[in-house]
Amino acid sequence: LTPVFVGDGAAAGNYGYANSGYSVYEEENERLTESLRTKVSAIKSLSIEIGTEVKNQNKMLSEMENDFESAGGLLGATMGRLRTLSRGSQTKLLCYMMLFSLFVFFVIYWIIKLR
């Protein structure tokens, strides 16, 4: 009995790859390796897209933060003006509100009267 080696190219012995089913396993391994390779490349491209989206979202959040800071500054200035206005004479402010209310009342009365 002579042993059959891989390099001999003999397929007809009890020890050959074709008879032992090794080629089937090798083909399955190649198929699974290729499947794994495509999945890894898909995950890689997905992670790159996620990274790009995160960068865009961070940029947008930074811009929004700047906008909110400027709006907060504007609101603070407006509140400062309102405090200055309220420090004035309360009777003067009350008088203006009463005159405005009377004016609105007479305008509404005049509009109803014209009908």
C-alpha atoms as one frame of an Amber mdcrd trajectory, in Angstrom:
protein
   0.000   0.000   0.000   1.352   3.407  -0.950  -0.059   6.564   0.645  -1.540
   9.238  -1.598  -0.258  12.780  -0.925  -1.918  16.036  -1.719   0.637  17.056
  -4.301   0.462  13.766  -6.246  -2.801  14.655  -7.965  -4.272  11.188  -7.499
  -7.988  11.353  -6.941  -8.706   7.639  -6.931  -7.324   6.483  -3.567  -8.943
   6.079  -0.175  -6.908   9.077   1.028  -7.733  11.599  -1.765  -9.568  14.891
  -1.101 -12.393  14.169  -3.505 -13.337  11.007  -1.660 -13.011  12.497   1.837
 -15.326  15.463   1.189 -12.599  18.027   1.858 -13.343  19.958  -1.349 -16.964
  20.400  -0.245 -15.800  21.909   3.046 -13.285  24.079   1.253 -15.935  25.402
  -1.133 -18.277  26.069   1.779 -15.489  27.895   3.638 -14.794  30.017   0.547
 -18.491  30.826   0.213 -18.786  31.726   3.883 -15.587  33.785   3.704 -16.947
  35.731   0.752 -20.256  36.239   2.561 -18.392  37.487   5.624 -16.285  39.781
   3.437 -19.402  41.386   1.905 -20.991  41.805   5.344 -17.836  43.426   6.719
 -17.684  45.844   3.782 -21.373  46.688   4.268 -20.795  47.350   7.965 -17.751
  49.461   7.112 -19.678  51.634   4.653 -22.547  51.928   7.138 -20.184  53.036
   9.904 -18.628  55.612   7.572 -22.106  56.954   6.745 -22.980  57.079  10.452
 -19.762  59.005  11.136 -20.597  61.497   8.394 -24.129  61.930   9.738 -22.818
  62.460  13.284 -20.440  65.166  12.023 -23.308  66.901  10.195 -25.572  66.694
  13.253 -22.830  68.077  15.518 -22.317  70.981  13.110 -26.049  71.695  13.072
 -26.219  71.521  16.882 -23.330  73.949  17.145 -25.106  76.388  14.819 -28.316
  76.027  16.830 -26.404  76.687  20.047 -25.039  79.922  18.566 -28.536  80.941
  17.459 -29.981  80.252  20.912 -27.186  82.212  22.574 -27.888  85.239  20.365
 -31.639  84.914  20.993 -30.937  84.678  24.735 -28.856  87.852  24.537 -31.641
  89.638  22.686 -34.210  88.430  25.204 -31.971  89.556  28.076 -31.679  93.022
  26.531 -35.453  93.198  26.096 -36.021  92.164  29.707 -33.563  94.866  30.788
 -35.555  97.466  28.868 -38.790  96.226  30.445 -37.252  96.519  33.914 -36.151
 100.060  33.110 -39.640 100.872  31.878 -41.275  99.357  34.947 -39.020 101.373
  37.280 -40.679 104.504  35.970 -43.829 105.953  37.394 -46.481 103.279  37.869
 -49.240 105.868  37.650 -47.913 107.047  34.295 -47.986 103.477  32.954 -51.479
 102.944  34.367 -52.662 106.174  32.749 -51.332 105.077  29.353 -53.094 101.729
  29.667 -56.389 103.412  30.595 -56.135 105.821  27.650 -55.383 102.955  25.283
 -58.355 100.975  26.633 -60.681 103.947  26.173 -59.389 104.490  22.658 -60.046
 100.842  21.750 -63.497 101.012  23.338 -64.446 104.119  21.289 -63.107 102.609
  18.067 -65.188  99.458  18.593 -68.246 101.563  19.530 -67.789 103.703  16.419
 -67.480 100.596  14.174 -70.673  99.094  15.660 -72.520 102.428  15.359 -71.713
 102.685  11.620 -73.405  99.427  10.796
